[in-house]
Coordinates of C-alpha atoms in Angstrom, one line a residue:
Chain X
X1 CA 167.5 201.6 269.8
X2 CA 163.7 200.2 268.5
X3 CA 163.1 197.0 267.7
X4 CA 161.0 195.9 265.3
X5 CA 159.4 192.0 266.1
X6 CA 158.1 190.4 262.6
X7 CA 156.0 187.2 263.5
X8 CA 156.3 184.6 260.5
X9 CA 158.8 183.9 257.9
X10 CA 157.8 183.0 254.8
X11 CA 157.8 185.4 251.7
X12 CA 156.0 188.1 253.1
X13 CA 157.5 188.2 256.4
X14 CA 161.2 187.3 255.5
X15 CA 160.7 190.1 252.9
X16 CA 160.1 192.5 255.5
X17 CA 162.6 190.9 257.9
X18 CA 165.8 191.0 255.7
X19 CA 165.1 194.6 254.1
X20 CA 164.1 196.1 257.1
X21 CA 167.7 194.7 258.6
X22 CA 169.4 196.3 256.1
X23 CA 167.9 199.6 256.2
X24 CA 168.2 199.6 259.5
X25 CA 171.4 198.3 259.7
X26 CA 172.6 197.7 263.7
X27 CA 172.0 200.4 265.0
X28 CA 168.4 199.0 265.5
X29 CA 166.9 195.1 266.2
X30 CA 165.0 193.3 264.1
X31 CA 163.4 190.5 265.3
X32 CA 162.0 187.0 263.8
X33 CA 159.7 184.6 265.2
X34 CA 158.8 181.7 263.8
X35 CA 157.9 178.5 264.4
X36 CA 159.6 176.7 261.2
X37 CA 163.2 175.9 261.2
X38 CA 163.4 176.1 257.5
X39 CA 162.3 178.5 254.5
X40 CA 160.3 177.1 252.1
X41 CA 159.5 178.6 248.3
X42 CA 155.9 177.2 248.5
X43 CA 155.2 177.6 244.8
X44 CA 157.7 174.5 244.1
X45 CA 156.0 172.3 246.4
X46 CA 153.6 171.4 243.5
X47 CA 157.5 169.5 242.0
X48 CA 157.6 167.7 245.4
X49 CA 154.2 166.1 245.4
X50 CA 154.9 164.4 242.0
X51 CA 158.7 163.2 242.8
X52 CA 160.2 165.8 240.7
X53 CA 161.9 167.5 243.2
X54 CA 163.1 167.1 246.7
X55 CA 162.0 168.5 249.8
X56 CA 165.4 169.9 250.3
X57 CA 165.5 171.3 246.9
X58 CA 162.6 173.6 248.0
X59 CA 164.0 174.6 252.0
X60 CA 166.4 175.8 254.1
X61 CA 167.6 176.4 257.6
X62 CA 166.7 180.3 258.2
X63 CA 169.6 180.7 261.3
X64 CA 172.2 180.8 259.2
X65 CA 170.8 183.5 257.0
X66 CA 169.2 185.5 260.2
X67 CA 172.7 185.6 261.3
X68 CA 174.3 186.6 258.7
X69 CA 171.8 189.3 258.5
X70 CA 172.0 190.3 261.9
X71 CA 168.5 189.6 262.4
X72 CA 167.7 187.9 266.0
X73 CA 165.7 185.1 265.1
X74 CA 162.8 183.0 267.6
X75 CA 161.9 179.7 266.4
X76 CA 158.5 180.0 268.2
X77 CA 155.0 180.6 267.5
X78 CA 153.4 183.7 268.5
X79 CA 150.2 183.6 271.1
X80 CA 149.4 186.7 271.9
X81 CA 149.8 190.3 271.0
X82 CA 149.7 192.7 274.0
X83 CA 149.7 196.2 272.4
X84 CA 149.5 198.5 275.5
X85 CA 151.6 196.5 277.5
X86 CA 150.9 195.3 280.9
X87 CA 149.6 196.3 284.3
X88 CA 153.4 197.0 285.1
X89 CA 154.8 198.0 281.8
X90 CA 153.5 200.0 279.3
X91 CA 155.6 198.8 276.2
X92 CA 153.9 196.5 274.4
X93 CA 155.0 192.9 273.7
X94 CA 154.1 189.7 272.0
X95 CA 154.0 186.0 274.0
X96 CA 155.5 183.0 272.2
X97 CA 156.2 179.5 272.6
X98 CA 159.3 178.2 271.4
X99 CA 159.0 175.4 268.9
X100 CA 163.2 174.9 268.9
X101 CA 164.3 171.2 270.1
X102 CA 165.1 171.4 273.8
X103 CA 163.1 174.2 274.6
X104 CA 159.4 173.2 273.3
X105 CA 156.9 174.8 275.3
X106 CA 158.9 177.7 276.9
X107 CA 157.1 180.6 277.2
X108 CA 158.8 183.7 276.3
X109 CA 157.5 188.0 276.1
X110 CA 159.4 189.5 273.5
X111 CA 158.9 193.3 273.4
X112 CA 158.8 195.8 270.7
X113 CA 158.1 199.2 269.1
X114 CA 157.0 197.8 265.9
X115 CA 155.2 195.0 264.8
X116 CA 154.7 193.1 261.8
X117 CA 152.2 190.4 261.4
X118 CA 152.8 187.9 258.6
X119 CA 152.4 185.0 260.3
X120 CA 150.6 183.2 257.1
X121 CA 147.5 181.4 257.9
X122 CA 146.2 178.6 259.9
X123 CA 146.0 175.4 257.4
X124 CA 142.2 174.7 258.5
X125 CA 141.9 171.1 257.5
X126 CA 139.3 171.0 260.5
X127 CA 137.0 172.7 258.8
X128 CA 135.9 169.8 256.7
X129 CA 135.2 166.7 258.8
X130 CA 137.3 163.8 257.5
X131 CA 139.9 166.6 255.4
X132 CA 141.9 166.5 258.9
X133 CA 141.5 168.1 262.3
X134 CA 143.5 170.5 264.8
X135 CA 146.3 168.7 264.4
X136 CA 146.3 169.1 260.8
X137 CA 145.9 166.8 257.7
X138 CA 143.5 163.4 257.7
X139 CA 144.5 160.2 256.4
X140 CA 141.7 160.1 253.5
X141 CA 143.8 162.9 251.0
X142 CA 147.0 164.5 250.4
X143 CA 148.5 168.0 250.6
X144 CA 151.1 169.8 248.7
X145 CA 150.5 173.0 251.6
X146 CA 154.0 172.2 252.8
X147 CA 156.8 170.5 251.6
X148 CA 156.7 167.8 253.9
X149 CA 153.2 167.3 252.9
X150 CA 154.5 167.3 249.3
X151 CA 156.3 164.6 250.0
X152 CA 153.8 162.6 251.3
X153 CA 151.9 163.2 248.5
X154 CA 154.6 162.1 246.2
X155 CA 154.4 158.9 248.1
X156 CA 150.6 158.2 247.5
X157 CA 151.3 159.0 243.5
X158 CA 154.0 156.5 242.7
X159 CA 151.7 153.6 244.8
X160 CA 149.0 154.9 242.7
X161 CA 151.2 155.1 239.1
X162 CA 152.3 150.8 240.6
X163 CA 148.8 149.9 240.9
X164 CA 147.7 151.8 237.3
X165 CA 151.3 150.0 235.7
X166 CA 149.8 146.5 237.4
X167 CA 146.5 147.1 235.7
X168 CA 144.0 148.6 237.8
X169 CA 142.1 152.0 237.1
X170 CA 143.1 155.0 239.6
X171 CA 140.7 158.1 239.9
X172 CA 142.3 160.9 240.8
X173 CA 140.3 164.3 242.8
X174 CA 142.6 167.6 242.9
X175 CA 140.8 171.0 244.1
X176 CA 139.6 172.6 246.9
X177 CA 138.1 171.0 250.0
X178 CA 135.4 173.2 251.2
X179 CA 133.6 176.1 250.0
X180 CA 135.5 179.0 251.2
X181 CA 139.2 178.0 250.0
X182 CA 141.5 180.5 248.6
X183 CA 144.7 179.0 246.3
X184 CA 143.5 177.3 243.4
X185 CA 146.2 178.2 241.5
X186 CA 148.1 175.6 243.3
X187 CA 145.8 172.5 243.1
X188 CA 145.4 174.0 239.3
X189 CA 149.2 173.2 239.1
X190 CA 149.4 169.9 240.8
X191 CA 146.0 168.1 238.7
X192 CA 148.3 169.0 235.8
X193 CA 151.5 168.2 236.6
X194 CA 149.9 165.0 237.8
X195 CA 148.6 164.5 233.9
X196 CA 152.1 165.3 233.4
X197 CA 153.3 162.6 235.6
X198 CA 150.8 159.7 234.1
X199 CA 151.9 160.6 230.7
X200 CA 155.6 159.7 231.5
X201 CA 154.8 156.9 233.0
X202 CA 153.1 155.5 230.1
X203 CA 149.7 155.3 232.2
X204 CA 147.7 158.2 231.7
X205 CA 144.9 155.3 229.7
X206 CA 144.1 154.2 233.0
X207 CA 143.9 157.2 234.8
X208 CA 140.5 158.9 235.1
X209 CA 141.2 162.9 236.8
X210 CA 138.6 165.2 237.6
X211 CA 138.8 168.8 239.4
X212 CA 136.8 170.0 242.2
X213 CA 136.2 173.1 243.0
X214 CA 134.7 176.9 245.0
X215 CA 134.8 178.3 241.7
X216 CA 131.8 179.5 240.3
X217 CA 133.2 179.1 236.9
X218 CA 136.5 177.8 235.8
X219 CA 139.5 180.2 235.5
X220 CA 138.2 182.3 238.7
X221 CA 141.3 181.7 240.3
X222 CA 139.5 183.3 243.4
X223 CA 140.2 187.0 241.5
X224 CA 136.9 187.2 239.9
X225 CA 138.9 185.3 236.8
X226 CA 140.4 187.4 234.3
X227 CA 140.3 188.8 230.9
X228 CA 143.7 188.7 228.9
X229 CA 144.3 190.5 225.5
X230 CA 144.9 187.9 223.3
X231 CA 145.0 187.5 219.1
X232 CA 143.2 191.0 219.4
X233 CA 140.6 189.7 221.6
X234 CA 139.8 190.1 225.5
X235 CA 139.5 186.6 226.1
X236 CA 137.9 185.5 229.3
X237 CA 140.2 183.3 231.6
X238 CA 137.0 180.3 231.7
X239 CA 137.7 179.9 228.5
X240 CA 141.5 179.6 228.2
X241 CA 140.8 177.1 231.3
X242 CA 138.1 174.8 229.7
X243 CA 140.1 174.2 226.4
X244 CA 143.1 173.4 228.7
X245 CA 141.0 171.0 230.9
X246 CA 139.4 169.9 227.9
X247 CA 142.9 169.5 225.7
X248 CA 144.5 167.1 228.7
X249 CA 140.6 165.7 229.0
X250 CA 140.0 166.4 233.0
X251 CA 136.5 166.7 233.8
X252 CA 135.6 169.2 236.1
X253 CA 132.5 169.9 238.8
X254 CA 132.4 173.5 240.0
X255 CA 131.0 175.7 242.5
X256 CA 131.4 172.9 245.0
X257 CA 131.6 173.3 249.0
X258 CA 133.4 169.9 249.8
X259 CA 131.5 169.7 253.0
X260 CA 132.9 165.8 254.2
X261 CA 135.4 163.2 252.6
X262 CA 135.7 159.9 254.3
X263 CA 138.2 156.8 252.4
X264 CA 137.9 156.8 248.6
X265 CA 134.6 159.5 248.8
X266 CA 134.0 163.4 249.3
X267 CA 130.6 164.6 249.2
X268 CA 130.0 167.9 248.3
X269 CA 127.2 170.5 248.2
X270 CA 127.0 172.8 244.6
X271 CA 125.5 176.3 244.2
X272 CA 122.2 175.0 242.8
X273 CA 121.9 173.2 246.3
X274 CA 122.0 169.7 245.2
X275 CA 124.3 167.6 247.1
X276 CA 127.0 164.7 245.5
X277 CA 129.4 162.6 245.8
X278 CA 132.6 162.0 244.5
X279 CA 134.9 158.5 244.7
X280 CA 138.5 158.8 244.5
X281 CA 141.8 156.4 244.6
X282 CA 144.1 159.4 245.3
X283 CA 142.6 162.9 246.4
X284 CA 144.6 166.9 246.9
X285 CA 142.3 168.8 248.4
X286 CA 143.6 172.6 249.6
X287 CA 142.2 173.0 252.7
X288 CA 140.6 176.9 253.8
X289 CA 142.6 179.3 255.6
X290 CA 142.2 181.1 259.0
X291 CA 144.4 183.1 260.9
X292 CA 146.8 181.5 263.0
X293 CA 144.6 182.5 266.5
X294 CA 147.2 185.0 267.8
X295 CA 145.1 186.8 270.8
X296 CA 145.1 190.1 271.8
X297 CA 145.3 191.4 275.4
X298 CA 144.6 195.3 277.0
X299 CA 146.8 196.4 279.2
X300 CA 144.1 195.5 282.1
X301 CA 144.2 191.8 280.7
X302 CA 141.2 192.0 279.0
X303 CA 140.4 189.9 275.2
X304 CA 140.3 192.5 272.6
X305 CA 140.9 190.1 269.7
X306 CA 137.9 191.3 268.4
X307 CA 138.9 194.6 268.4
X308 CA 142.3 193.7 266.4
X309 CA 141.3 190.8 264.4
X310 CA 138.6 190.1 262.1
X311 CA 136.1 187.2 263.1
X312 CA 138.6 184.8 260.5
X313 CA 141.7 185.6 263.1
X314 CA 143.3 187.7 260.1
X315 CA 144.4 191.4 261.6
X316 CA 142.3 194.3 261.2
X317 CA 144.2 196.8 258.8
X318 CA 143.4 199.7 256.9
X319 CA 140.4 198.3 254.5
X320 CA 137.0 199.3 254.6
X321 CA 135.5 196.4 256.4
X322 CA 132.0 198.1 255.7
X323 CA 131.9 198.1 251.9
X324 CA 128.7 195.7 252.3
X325 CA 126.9 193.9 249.0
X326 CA 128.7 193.4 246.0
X327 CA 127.5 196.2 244.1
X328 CA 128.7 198.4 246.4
X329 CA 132.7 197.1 246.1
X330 CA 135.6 199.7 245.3
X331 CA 138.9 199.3 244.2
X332 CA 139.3 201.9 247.1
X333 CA 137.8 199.5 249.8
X334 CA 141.5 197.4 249.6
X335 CA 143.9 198.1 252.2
X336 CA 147.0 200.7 251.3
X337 CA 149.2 200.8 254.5
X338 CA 148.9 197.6 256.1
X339 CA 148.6 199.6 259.6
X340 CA 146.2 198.5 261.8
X341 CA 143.5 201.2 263.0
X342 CA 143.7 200.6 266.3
X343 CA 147.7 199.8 267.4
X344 CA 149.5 202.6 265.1
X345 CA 152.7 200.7 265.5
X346 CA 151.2 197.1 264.1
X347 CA 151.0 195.8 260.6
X348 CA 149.5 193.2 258.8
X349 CA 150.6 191.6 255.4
X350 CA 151.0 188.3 253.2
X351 CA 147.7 186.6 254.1
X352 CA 147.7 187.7 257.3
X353 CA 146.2 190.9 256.5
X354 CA 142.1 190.8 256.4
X355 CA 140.6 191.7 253.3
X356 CA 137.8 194.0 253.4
X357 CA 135.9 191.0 251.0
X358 CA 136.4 188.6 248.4
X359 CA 137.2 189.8 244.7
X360 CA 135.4 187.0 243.7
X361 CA 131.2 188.1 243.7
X362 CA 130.3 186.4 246.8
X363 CA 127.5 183.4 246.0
X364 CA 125.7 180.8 248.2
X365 CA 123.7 177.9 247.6
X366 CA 120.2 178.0 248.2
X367 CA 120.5 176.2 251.2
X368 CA 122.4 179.4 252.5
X369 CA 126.2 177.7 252.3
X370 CA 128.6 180.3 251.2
X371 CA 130.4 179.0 248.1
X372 CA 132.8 181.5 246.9
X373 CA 136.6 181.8 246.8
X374 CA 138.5 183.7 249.3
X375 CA 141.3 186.8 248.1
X376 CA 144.7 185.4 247.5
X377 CA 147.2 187.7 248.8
X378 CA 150.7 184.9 248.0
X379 CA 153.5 185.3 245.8
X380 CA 154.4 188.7 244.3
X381 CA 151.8 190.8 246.4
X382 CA 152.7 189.6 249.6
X383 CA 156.2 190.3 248.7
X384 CA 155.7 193.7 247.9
X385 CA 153.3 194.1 250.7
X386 CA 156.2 192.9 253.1
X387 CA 158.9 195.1 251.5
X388 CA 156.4 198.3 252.0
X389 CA 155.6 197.6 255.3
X390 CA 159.1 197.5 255.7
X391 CA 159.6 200.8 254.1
X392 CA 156.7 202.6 256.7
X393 CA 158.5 201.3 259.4
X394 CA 162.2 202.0 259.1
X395 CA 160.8 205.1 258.0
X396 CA 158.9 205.9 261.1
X397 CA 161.8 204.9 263.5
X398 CA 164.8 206.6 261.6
X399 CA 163.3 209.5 260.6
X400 CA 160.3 209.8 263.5
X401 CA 157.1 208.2 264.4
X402 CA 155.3 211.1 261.7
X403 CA 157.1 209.7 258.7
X404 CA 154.4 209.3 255.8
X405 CA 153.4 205.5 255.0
X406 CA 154.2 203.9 251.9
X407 CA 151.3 202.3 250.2
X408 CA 151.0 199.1 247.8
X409 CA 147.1 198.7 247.5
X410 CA 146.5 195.2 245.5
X411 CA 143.9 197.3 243.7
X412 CA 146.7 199.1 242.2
X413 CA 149.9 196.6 241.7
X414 CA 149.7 194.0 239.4
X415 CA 151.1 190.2 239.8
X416 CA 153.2 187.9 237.5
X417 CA 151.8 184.6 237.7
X418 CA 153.4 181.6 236.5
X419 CA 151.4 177.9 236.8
X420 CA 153.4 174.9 236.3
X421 CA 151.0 172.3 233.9
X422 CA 154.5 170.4 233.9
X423 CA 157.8 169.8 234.5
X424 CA 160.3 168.9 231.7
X425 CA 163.5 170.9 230.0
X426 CA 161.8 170.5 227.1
X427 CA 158.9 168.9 227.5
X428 CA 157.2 170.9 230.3
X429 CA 154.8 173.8 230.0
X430 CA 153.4 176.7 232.4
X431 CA 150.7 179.2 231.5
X432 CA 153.0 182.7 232.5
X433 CA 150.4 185.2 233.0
X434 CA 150.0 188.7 234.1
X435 CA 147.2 190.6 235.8
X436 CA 146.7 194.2 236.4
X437 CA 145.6 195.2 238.6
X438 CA 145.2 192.2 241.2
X439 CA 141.8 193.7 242.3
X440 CA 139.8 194.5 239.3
X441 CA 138.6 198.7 239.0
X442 CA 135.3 198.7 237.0
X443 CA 135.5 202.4 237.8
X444 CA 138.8 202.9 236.0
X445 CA 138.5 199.9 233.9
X446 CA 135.1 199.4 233.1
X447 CA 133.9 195.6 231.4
X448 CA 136.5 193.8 232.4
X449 CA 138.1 195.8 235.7
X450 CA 141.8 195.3 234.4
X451 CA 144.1 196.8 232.3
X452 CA 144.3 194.5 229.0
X453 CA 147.4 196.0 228.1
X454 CA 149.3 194.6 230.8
X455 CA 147.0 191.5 231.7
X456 CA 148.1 188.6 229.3
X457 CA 148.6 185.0 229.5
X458 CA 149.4 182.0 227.5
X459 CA 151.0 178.4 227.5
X460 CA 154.5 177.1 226.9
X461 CA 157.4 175.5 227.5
X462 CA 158.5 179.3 228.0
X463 CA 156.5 179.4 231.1
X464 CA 158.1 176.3 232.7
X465 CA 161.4 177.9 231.9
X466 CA 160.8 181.1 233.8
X467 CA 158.8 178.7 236.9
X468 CA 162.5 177.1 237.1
X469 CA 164.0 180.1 236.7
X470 CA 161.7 181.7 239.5
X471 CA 162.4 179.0 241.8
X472 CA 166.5 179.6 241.4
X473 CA 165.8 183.2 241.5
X474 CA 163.7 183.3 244.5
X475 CA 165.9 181.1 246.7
X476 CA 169.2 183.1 246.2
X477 CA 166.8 185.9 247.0
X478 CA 165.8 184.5 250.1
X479 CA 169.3 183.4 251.4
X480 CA 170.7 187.0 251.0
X481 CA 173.3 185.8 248.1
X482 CA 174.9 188.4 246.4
X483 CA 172.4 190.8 244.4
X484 CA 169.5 189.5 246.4
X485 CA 168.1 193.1 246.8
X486 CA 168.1 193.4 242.6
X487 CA 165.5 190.9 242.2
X488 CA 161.8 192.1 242.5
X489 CA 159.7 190.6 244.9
Chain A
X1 CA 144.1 157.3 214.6
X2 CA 145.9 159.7 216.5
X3 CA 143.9 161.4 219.8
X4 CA 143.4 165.0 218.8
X5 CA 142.1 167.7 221.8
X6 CA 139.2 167.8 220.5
X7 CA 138.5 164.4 220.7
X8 CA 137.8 164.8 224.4
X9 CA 134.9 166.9 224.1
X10 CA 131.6 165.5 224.9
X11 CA 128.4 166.1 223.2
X12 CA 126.2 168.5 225.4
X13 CA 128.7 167.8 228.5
X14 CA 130.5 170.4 230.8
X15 CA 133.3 171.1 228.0
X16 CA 130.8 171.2 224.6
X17 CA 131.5 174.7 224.3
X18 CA 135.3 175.4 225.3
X19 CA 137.7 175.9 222.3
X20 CA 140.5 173.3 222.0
X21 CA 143.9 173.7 220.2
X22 CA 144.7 172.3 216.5
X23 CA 148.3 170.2 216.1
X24 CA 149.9 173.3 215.0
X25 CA 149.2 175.2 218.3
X26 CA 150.0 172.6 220.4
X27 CA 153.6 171.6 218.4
X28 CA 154.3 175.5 219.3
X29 CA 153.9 175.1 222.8
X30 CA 156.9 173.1 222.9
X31 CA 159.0 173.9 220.0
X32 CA 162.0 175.3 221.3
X33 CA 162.9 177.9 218.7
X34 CA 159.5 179.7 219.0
X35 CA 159.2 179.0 223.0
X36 CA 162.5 180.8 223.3
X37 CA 161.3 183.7 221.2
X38 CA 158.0 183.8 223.7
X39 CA 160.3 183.4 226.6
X40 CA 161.9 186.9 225.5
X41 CA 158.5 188.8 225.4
X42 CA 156.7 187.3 228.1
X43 CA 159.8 188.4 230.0
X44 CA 160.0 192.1 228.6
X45 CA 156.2 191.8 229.8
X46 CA 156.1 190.5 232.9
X47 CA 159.3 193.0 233.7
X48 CA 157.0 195.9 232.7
X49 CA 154.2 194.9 235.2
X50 CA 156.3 194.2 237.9
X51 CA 157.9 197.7 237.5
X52 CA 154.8 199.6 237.6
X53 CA 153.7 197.4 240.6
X54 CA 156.6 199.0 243.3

């Protein structure tokens, strides 16, 4: 019997789990450790933080789905990854801490024959003095990272939308808050859906909104932005995202590294190294990722994180790490296994993974602060990533450890993207777009990098019907209801 | 008078140069005879990229 030990649970990692589970069926373990109790489908948090949906709309408890899927399941958080083993034992294992009520702080060693890293990433709200610290997010701005965070945020609106309805001006700061954030998308989604909001509530007139952000144009969306076919045109993605910024009149200051906020104020450093300031009533500010800080420990007990994780704690897979300047960049450099060159037997996906670089073309103020948007690697990729992972490795323990590795390079799949501008049966709209490939290939594509026949977006009520739809969709996917395997990552 | 998009744009400001949307365009975006007719194709595309992305 193997085991296979997946660390994290959200889409990438509960991908991985629940297919690998049923591939392997029981004649094999598959293992789950994670630290949350419940699931979330992160791409409806956005709904929480304006009061349109509940938390538990968006969550739920994972044991009963683990056990239905005969999936053993840890509600810890990993520590430390020891690939060869110990002095006594040469299979290797991973160290976690259980997070479940009554048994916080037990140490546990959970062994295993395959690994799977998708533990997500580290919410680094530390990284920004006054953003938050270790112990997570400050008391200056909100988050919609989590749903409980969400709801927090939903809090801080209505008080805001009472004081506006009472008469007094709000100012309202959505973006990213430092230099080297990755998910725009989402804070894209909220600053509209908080337009949305206003406009209900019959005070978008005293509202003034503005976003903030890496970007070194609008429409980067950390991918190098995109060009969509469109009315016979390639149409860059700046423009599409000025005329909507324009249409719901949100100013905007770009290529910013947020580098302190303190109450009602976040200064910020731009690309031509001038420094400013911003004031705010009510602020979202996505905070940069890191990985988690799993360590990793030789069998002799000495530190080789460095050897298996990239300086940002993300896990060294099979990218080329070396690729140097951006004229330089491949398509090829992006990662098509997942397996890490080192531990044949680990994996890395979902955000997890290290990128070999940004997509974006890395840029830095004079001053020599890098302000450039990290890879994202959420929604459909890291799905897909998890599912292939999940392919290699039932592969390699039912049919032996030479079993060829599946691949899903994000320089050669494409994502669906839809981005709530807000909610509303018939009154809510989403841009629905489509971009192939994730990772632009001036080699195969030259100009633009992408494939305009299948990169397209545009703006609807259309969109916010297949968002709903999505979030339906992706739930029943999630808890293993009938048909779960039909739907696409 | 009635606010139009491109009544937000600002002489010589950060959105001078952005194109905004007429009334027609934005009436389409939530008319629901046309958005359900968009909500067929962008679906027949976004079914065609995710097949060629597994």
């Amino acid at each position: 019997m193997a085991r296979l030990v997946v660390l994290g649970g959200g889409v990438s990692g509960h991908t991985a789990a629940t297919f690998a589970a049923k591939w392997l069926g029981s004649a094999h373990e598959v293992v789950v450790v994670t630290p949350n109790a419940k699931w979330n489908w992160i791409p409806s948090n956005i709904w929480v933080g304006v009061g349109e949906m509940s938390k538990e709309e968006v969550t739920f408890d994972l044991a009963p789905v683990y056990a239905k899927a005969g999936i053993i399941y840890h509600q810890a958080k990993a520590l430390g990854i020891h690939p060869e083993g110990n002095e006594t034992s040469d299979k290797p294992y991973v160290v976690v801490e259980s997070t479940e009520a009554g048994k916080v702080g037990k140490i546990e060693n959970i062994e295993y024959d395959y690994l799977i890293n998708a533990t997500g990433p580290k919410l680094n709200f530390a990284a920004t003095p006054g953003l938050g610290d270790a112990n997570g997010l400050g008391e200056f701005t909100v988050s919609v990272c989590t749903a409980d965070h969400a709801v927090h945020a939903s809090h801080e609106l209505q008080k805001c939308i009472e004081k506006m309805r009472k008469g007094e001006r709000q100012k309202f700061l959505v973006g990213t808050g430092h230099g080297m954030c990755t998910c725009q998308g989402a804070a894209f989604e909220y600053i509209f859906n908080i337009e949305h909001e206003l406009n209900k509530a019959g005070v978008r007139n005293m509202a003034d909104l503005k976003w903030i952000s890496n970007e070194s144009f609008l429409g980067d969306f950390g991918v190098g932005g995109l060009h969509m076919n469109t009315m016979g045109f390639a149409v860059s993605s700046k423009i599409f995202a000025e005329s909507l910024y324009t249409e719901r009149n949100i100013d905007w200051v770009i290529g910013a590294h947020v580098n302190k906020v303190e109450a009602g104020k976040a200064h910020y450093e731009l690309l031509d190294g001038t420094m400013g300031e911003e004031s705010f009533d009510f602020a979202m500010l996505i905070p940069p990722f890191a990985g988690v800080g799993l360590k990793a420990i030789s069998k002799t007990g000495e530190d080789i994180t460095t050897t298996v994780f990239a300086p940002n704690g993300f896990m060294k897979v099979d990218a080329n790490y070396n690729a140097g300047s951006y004229e330089n960049w491949k398509a090829s450099d992006w990662p098509k296994t997942y397996q890490n060159p080192t531990y044949k037997n680990m994996f890395a996906c979902g955000i997890a993974f290290a990128p070999p670089h940004p997509i974006s073309k890395p840029m830095s103020s004079p001053n020599g602060t890098p302000i450039t948007p990290t890879p994202p690697r959420t929604g459909m990729p890291s799905g897909i990533m998890g599912k292939v992972v999940a392919q290699s490795v039932c592969d390699r323990i039912l049919h032996g450890a030479d079993a060829p590795l599946h691949e899903a390079s994000m320089a050669h799949m494409g994502a669906a993207c839809v981005a709530s501008a807000g909610k509303g049966l018939f009154t809510g709209t989403a841009a629905a777009m489509t971009i192939y490939p994730v990772v632009p290939d001036f080699e195969k594509y030259p100009g633009t990098g992408r494939d305009l026949d299948y990169t397209f977006g545009e703006i609807g009520l259309a969109g916010h019907w297949i968002k709903h739809i999505l979030h339906h969709l992706f739930i029943w996917k999630a808890k293993l209801k009938p048909g779960w395997t039909l739907i696409p990552e | 008078m009635e606010k139009k998009p491109e009544h937000n744009i600002k002489a010589y400001g950060n959105n001078f140069t952005t194109m905004t949307p007429g009334p027609f365009a934005v009436k389409m975006r939530t008319c629901v005879i046309w958005q359900f007719l968009r909500f067929l194709a962008i679906n027949i595309k976004m079914i065609v990229v995710v097949r060629k992305s597994h």
